[in-house]
Coordinates of C-alpha atoms and ligand atoms in Angstrom, one line a residue:
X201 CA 45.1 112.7 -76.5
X202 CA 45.8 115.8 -74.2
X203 CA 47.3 118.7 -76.8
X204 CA 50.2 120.5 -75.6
X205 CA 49.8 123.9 -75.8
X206 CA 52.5 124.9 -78.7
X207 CA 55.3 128.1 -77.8
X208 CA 55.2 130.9 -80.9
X209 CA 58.6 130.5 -82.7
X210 CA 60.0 134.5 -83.4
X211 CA 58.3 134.5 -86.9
X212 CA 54.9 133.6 -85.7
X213 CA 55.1 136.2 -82.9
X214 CA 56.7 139.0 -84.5
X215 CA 54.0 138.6 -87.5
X216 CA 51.0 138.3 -84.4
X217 CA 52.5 142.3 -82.7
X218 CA 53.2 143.8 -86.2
X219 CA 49.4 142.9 -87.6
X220 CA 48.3 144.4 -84.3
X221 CA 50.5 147.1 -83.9
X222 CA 49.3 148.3 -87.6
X223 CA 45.7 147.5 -87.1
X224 CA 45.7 149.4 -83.7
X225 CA 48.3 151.6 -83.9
X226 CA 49.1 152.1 -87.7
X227 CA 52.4 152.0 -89.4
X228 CA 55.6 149.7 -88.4
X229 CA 57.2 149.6 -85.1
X230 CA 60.8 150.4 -84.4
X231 CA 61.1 146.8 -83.8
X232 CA 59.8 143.8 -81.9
X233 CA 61.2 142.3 -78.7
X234 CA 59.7 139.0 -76.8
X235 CA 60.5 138.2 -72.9
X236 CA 59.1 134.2 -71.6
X237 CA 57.0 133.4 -69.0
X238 CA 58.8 130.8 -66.4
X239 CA 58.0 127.7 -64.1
X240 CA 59.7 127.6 -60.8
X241 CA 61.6 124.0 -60.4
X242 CA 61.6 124.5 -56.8
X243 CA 61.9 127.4 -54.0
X244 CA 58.2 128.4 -53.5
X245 CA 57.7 131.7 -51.7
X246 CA 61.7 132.1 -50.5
X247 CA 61.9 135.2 -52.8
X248 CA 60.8 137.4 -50.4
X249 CA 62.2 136.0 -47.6
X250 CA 65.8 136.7 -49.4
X251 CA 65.8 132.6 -49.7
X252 CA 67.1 130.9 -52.9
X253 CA 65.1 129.4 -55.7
X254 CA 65.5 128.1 -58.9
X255 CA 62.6 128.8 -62.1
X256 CA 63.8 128.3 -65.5
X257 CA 62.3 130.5 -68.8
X258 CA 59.8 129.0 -71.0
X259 CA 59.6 128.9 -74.7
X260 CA 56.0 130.7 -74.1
X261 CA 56.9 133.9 -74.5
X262 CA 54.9 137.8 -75.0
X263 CA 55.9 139.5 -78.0
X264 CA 55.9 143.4 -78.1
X265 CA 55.9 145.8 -81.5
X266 CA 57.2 149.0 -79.6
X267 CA 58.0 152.6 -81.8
X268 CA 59.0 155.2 -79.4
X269 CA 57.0 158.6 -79.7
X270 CA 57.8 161.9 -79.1
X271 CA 56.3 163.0 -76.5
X272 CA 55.2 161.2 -72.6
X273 CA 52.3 159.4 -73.9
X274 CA 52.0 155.6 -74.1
X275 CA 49.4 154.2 -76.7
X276 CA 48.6 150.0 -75.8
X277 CA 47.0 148.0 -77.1
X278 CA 46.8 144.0 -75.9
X279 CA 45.7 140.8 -78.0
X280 CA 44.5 139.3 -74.6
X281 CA 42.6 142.1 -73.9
X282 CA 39.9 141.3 -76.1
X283 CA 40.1 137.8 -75.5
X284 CA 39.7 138.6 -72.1
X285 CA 36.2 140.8 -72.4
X286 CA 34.8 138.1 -75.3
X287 CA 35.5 141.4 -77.9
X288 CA 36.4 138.5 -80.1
X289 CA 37.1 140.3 -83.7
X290 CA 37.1 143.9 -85.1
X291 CA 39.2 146.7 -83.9
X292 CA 41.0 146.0 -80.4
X293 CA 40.9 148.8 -78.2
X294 CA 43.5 151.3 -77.3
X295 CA 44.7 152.9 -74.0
X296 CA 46.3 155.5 -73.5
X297 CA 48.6 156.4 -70.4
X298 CA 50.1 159.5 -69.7
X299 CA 53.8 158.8 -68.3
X300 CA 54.1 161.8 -66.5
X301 CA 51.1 161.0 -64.7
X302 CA 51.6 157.5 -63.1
X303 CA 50.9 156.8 -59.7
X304 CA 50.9 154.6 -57.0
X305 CA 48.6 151.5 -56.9
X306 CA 45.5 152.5 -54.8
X307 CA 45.7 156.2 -55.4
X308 CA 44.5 158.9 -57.8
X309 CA 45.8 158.6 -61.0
X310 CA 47.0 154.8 -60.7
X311 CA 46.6 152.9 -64.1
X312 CA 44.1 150.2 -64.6
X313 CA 44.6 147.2 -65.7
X314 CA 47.3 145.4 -67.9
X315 CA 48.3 149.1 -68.8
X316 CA 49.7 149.3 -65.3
X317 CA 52.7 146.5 -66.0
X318 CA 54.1 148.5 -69.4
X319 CA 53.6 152.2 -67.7
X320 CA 55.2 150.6 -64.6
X321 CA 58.3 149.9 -66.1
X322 CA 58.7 153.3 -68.0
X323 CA 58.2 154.6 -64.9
X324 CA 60.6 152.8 -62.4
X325 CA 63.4 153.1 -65.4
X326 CA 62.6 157.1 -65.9
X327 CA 62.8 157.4 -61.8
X328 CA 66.4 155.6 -61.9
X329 CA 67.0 158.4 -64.1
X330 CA 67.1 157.0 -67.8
X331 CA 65.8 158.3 -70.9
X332 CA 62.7 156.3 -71.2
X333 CA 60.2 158.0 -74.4
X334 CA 56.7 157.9 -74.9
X335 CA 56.1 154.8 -76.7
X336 CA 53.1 152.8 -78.6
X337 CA 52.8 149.3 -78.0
X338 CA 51.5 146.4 -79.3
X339 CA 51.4 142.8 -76.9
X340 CA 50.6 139.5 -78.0
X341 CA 51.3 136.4 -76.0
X342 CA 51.3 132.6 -75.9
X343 CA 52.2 132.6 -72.0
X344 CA 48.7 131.2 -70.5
X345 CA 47.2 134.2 -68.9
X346 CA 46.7 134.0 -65.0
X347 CA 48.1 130.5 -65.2
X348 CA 50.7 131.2 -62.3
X349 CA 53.3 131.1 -65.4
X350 CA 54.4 134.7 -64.8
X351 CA 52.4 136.3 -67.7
X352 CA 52.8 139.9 -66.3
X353 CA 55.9 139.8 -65.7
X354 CA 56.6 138.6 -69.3
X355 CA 55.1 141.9 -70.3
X356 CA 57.2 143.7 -67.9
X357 CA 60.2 142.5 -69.1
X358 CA 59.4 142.2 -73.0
X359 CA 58.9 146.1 -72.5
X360 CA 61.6 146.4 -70.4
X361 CA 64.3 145.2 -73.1
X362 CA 62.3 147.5 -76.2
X363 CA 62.7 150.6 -74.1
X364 CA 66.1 149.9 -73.1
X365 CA 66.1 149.0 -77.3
X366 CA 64.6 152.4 -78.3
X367 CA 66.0 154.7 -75.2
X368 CA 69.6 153.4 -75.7
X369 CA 69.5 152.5 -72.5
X370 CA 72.6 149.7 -72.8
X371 CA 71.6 147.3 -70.5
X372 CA 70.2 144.0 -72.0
X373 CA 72.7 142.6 -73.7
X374 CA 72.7 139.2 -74.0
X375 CA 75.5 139.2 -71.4
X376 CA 75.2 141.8 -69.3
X377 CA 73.6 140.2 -66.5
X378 CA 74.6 143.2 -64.0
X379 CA 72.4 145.1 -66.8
X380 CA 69.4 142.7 -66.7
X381 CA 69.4 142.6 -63.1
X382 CA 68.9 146.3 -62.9
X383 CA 66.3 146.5 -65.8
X384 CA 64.5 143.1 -63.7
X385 CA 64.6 145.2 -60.4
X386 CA 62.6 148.0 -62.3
X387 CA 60.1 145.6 -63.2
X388 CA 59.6 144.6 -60.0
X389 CA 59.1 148.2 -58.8
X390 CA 56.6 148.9 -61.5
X391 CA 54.9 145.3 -60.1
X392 CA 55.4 146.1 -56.9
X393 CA 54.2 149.8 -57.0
X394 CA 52.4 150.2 -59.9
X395 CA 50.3 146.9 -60.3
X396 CA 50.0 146.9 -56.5
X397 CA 51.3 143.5 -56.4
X398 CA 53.4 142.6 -53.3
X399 CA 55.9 139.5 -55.3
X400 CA 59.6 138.9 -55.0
X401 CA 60.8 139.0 -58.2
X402 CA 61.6 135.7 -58.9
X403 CA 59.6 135.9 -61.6
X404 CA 61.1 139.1 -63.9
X405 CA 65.0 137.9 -62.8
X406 CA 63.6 134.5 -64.7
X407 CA 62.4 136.7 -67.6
X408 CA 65.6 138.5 -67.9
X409 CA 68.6 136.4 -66.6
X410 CA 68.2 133.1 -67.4
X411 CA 70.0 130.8 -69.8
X412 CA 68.4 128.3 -72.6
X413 CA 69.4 124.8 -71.4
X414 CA 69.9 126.3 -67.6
X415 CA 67.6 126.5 -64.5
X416 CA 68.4 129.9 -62.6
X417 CA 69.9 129.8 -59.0
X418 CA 68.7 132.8 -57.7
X419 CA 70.3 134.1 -54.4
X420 CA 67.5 136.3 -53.9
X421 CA 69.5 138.1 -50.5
X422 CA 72.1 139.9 -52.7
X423 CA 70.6 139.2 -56.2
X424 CA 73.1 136.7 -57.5
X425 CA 72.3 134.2 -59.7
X426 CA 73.9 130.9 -60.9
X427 CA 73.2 128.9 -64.4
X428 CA 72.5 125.3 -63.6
X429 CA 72.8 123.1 -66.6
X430 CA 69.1 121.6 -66.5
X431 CA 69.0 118.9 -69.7
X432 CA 66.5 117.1 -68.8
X433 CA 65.8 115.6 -72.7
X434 CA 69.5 114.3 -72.3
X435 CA 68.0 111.9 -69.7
X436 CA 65.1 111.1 -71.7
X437 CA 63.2 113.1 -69.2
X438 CA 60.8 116.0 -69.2
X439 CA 58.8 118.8 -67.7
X440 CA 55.1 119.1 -68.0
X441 CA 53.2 121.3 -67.3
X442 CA 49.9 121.4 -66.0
X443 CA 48.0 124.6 -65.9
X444 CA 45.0 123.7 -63.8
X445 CA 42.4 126.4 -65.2
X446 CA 41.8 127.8 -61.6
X447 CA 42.0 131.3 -61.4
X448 CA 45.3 132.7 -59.9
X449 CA 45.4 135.7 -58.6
X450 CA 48.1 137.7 -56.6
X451 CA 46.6 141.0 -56.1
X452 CA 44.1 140.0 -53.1
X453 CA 45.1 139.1 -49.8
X454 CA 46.5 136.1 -49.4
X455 CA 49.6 136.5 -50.7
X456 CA 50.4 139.6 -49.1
X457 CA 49.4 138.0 -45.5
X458 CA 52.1 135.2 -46.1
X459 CA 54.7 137.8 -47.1
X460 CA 53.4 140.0 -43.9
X461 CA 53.3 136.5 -41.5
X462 CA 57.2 135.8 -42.4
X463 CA 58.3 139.0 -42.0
X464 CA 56.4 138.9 -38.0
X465 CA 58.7 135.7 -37.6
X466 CA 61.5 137.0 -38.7
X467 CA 61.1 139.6 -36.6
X468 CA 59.6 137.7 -33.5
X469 CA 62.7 135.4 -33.9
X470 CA 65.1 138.6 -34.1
X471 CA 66.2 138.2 -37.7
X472 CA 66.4 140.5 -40.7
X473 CA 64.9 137.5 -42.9
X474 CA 63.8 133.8 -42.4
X475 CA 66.9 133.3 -44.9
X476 CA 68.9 133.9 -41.4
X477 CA 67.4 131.1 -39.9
X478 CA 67.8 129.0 -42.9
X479 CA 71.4 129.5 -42.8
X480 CA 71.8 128.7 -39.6
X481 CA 70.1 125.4 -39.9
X482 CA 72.6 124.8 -42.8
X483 CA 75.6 125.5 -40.5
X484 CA 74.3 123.1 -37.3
X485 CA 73.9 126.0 -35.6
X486 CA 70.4 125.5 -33.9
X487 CA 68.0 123.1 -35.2
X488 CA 64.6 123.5 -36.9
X489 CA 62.7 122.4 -33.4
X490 CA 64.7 125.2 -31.6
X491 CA 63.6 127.6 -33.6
X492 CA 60.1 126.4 -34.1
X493 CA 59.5 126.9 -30.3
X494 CA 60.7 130.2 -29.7
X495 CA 57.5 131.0 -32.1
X496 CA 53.7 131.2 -30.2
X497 CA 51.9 131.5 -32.9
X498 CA 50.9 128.1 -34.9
X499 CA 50.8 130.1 -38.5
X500 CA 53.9 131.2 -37.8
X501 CA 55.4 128.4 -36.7
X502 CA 54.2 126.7 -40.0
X503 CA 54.9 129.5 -42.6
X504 CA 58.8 129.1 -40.8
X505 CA 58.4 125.9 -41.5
X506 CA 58.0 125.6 -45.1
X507 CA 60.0 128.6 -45.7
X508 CA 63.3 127.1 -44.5
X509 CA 62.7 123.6 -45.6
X510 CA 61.9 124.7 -48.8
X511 CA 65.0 126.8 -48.7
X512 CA 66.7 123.6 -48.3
X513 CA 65.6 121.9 -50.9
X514 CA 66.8 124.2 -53.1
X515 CA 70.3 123.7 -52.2
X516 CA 69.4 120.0 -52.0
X517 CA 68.1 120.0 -55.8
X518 CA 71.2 121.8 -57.2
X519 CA 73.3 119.4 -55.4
X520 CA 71.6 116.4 -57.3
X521 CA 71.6 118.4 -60.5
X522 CA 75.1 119.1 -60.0
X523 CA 76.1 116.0 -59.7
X524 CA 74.2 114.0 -61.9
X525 CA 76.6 113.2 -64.7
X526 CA 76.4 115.5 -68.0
X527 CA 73.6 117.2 -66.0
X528 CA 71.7 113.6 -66.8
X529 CA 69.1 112.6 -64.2
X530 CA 68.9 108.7 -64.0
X531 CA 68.7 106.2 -60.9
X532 CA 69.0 107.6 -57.2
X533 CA 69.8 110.8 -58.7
X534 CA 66.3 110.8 -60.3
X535 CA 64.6 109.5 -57.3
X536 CA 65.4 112.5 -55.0
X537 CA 64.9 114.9 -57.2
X538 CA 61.5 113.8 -57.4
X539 CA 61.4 112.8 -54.1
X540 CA 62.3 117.0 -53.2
X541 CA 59.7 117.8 -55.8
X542 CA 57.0 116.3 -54.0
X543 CA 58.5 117.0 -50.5
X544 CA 57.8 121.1 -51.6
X545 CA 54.0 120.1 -52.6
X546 CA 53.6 118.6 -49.5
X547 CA 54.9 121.7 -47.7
X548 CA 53.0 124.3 -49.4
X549 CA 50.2 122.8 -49.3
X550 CA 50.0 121.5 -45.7
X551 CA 52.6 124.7 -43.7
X552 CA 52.2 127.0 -46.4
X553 CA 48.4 126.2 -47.3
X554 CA 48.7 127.9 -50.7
X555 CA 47.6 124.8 -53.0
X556 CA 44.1 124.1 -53.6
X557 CA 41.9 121.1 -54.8
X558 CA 43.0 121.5 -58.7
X559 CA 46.7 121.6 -57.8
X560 CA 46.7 118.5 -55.5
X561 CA 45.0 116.7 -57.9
X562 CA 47.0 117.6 -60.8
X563 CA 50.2 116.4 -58.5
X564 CA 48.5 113.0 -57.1
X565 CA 47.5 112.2 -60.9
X566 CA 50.6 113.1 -62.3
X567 CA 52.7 110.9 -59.6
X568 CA 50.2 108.1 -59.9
X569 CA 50.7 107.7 -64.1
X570 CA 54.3 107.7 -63.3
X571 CA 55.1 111.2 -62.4
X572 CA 58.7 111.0 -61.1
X573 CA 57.8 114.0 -59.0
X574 CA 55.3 116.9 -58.8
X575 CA 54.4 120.1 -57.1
X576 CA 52.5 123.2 -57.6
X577 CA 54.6 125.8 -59.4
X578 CA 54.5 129.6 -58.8
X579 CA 52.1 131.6 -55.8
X580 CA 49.3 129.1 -56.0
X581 CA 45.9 129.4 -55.2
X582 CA 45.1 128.1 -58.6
X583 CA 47.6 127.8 -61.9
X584 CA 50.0 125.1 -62.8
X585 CA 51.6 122.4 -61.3
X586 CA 54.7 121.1 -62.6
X587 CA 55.7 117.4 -62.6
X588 CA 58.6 115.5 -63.9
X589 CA 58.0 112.8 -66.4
X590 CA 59.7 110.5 -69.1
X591 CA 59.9 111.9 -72.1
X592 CA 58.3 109.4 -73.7
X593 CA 55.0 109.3 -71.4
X594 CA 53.9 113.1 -71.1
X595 CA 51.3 112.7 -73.0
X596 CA 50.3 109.6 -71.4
X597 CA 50.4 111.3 -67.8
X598 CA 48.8 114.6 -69.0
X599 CA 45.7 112.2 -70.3
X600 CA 45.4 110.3 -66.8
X601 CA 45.4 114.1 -65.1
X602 CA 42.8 115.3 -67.7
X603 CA 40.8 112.3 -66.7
X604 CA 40.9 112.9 -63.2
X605 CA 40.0 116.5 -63.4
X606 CA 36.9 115.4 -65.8
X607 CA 35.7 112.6 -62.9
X608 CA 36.3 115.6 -60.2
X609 CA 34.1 117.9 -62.4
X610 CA 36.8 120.2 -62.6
X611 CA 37.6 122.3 -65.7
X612 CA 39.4 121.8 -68.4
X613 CA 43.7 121.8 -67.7
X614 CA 46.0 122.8 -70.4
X615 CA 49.3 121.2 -70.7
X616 CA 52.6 122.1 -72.4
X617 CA 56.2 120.9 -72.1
X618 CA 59.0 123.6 -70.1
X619 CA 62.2 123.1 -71.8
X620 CA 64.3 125.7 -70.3
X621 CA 64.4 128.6 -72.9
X622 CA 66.2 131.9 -73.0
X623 CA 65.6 135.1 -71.9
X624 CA 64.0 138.2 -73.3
X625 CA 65.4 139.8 -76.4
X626 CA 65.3 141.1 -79.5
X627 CA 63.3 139.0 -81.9
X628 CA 64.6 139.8 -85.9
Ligands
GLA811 C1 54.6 134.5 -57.5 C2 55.4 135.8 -57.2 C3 56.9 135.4 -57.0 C4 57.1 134.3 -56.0 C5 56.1 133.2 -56.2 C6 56.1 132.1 -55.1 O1 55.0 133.9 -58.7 O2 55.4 136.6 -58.3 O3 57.6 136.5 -56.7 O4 56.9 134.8 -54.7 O5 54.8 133.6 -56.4 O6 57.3 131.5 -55.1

């Protein structure tokens, strides 16, 4: 039987950073903070388009030992690192940033690596003008790396709340959401500028803002966000996870080009954002075909395309979850949600043409053990696909999609249950 990949409890995690942080670093941290990964229920690349979409935080979450220092330097030192380059045992190494010096992706002086995401941060947070220290660092995580379950922005945002811990900063409180939103709009600078990686930030407002039991509704035009009650176990229901073992990777070209072809359309079409159009398909304004043929260009015409439908299936999704009764999903109210699921593969895979052979095949699997609905989760180009099961047959539809992938010579996929988890925070 398919394994599902287990989420670290606080204990596990806390003792994972501390071992590290005194093998690498020596001594005790000031304390240990852990920020989850996310999957994306539904609104695929609408972030940057200032469209709406709705992830939820996983219980996989990276786990930070963080002791300020006194001076600009930042010592790090990363678990997956070494997992990463086969260094399997003995010391891990140790790099070191200097604060003062970060720059730019693609120019002298930008940092290399993982490094990049924890001296991003201190950086975007000391250029809106706070107190951020030199710090030493210590990262473990059980967030699959480059899985498309927003691993980097779970460092981002695990460091993120430990320097707003250690530099007083006062804004991750467990309900200061204006607070979080500021420190997730720093992460996405340091992503963003930093990293060199050209997302929305779905992903860090998942790691910061949202709600255990809640998917996020996140009104990515003015940065609002709404807590959906999401209880899927109440339905007997759940979310599985596939993570397809095909590399994902945002920092090439593709990404950026989609983000570059929407913002032509929006601009050939006379609009500050596609979100404009989507809005005015919602109010009967024009109509989807109207718009379509004021574009020439095909790609454009199909990035439009999936951009606004997908827009609306976001509002269409919260609608069903809104009303289904004590946030239970049964009958009809089942049936479209999985019906919208697989509505959004279909579009980024044939308008948006970001899916690829391991996610349709995870999807068409899924769907054809009983899947109530599925899609590819996150950028694509690789990583997970998400699909929405009974409870009690997860591990029955995880085995049919590890058979598949065996009889299509693929790799290996990993599998783990999303039950929607809290945000980053202080662990003990
Ligand atoms: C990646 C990015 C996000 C978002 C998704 C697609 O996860 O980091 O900002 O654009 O892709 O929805």
């Amino acid at each position: 039987m398919s394994a599902l990949l287990p989420a670290w409890t606080d204990a596990e995690g806390a003792a994972r950073v501390r071992a590290l942080f005194a093998d690498a670093l020596g001594g005790e941290p000031d304390g240990v903070w852990a920020a989850p990964g996310r999957v994306n229920l539904i609104g695929e690349h609408t972030d940057y388009n200032d469209g709406l979409c709705l992830p939820l935080a996983l219980p996989h979450r990276t786990f930070v030992a963080l002791r300020a220092r006194p001076d600009r330097t930042a010592r790090l030192v990363s678990a997956q690192e070494g997992a990463a380059s086969g260094a399997a045992g003995g010391r891990r190494a140790v790099r070191e940033v200097d604060l003062d010096g970060v720059a730019p992706a693609g120019s002298a002086g930008a940092v290399d690596g993982w490094p990049a995401y924890p001296a991003g941060v201190a950086w975007a947070l000391a250029g809106d003008g706070h107190p951020v220290p030199g710090f030493d660092v210590a990262v473990d995580s059980c967030v699959p790396y480059g899985a498309g379950l927003s691993s980097s922005a779970a460092i981002e945002c695990a460091v993120a709340v430990a320097l707003d811990g250690v530099g007083g900063l006062g804004l991750a409180g467990p309900d200061d959401d204006a607070g979080r939103a500021r420190l997730a709009a720093a992460c996405v600078r340091a992503e963003n500028e930093v990293a060199g990686a050209p997302t929305g930030g779905m992903d860090q407002a998942a790691s910061l803002r949202c709600r255990s039991g809640h998917a996020l509704l996140l009104d990515t035009s003015d940065g609002s966000v709404t807590q959906i009650p999401f209880d899927l176990a109440a339905a007997g229901l759940a979310l599985l996870v596939v993570d397809t073992r095909a590399e994902h990777r945002l920092v090439d070209g593709q990404y950026a080009r989609r983000r570059e072809v929407c913002e032509s359309a929006a601009a050939a079409l006379g609009v500050a954002s596609l979100r404009v159009v989507a809005d005015a398909l919602a109010a009967g304004t024009t109509t989807l075909t109207e718009v379509l043929d004021r574009l020439a260009d095909d790609e454009q015409r199909r990035r439009v395309r999936h951009v606004v439908t997908e827009i609306e299936r976001v509002r269409a999704l919260v609608d069903v979850l809104s009303a289904a009764p004590g946030a239970a999903l049964t009958g009809t109210a089942l049936a479209e949600a999985g019906a919208l699921l697989d509505g959004s593969h279909a579009s980024l895979a044939e308008d948006y043409e970001v899916s690829c052979d391991e996610l349709d095949l995870a999807v068409t699997a899924a769907r054809a053990a009983g899947a109530h609905g599925a899609r590819m989760t996150g950028g694509g180009f690789g990583g997970s696909a998400i699909a929405l099961v009974d409870a009690a047959s997860a591990a029955e539809v995880a085995d049919a999609v590890e058979r598949a992938f065996a009889a299509a010579g693929f790799a290996r996929p990993e599998f783990l249950v999303a039950e929607p988890a809290g945000a980053a925070a202080p662990v003990g």
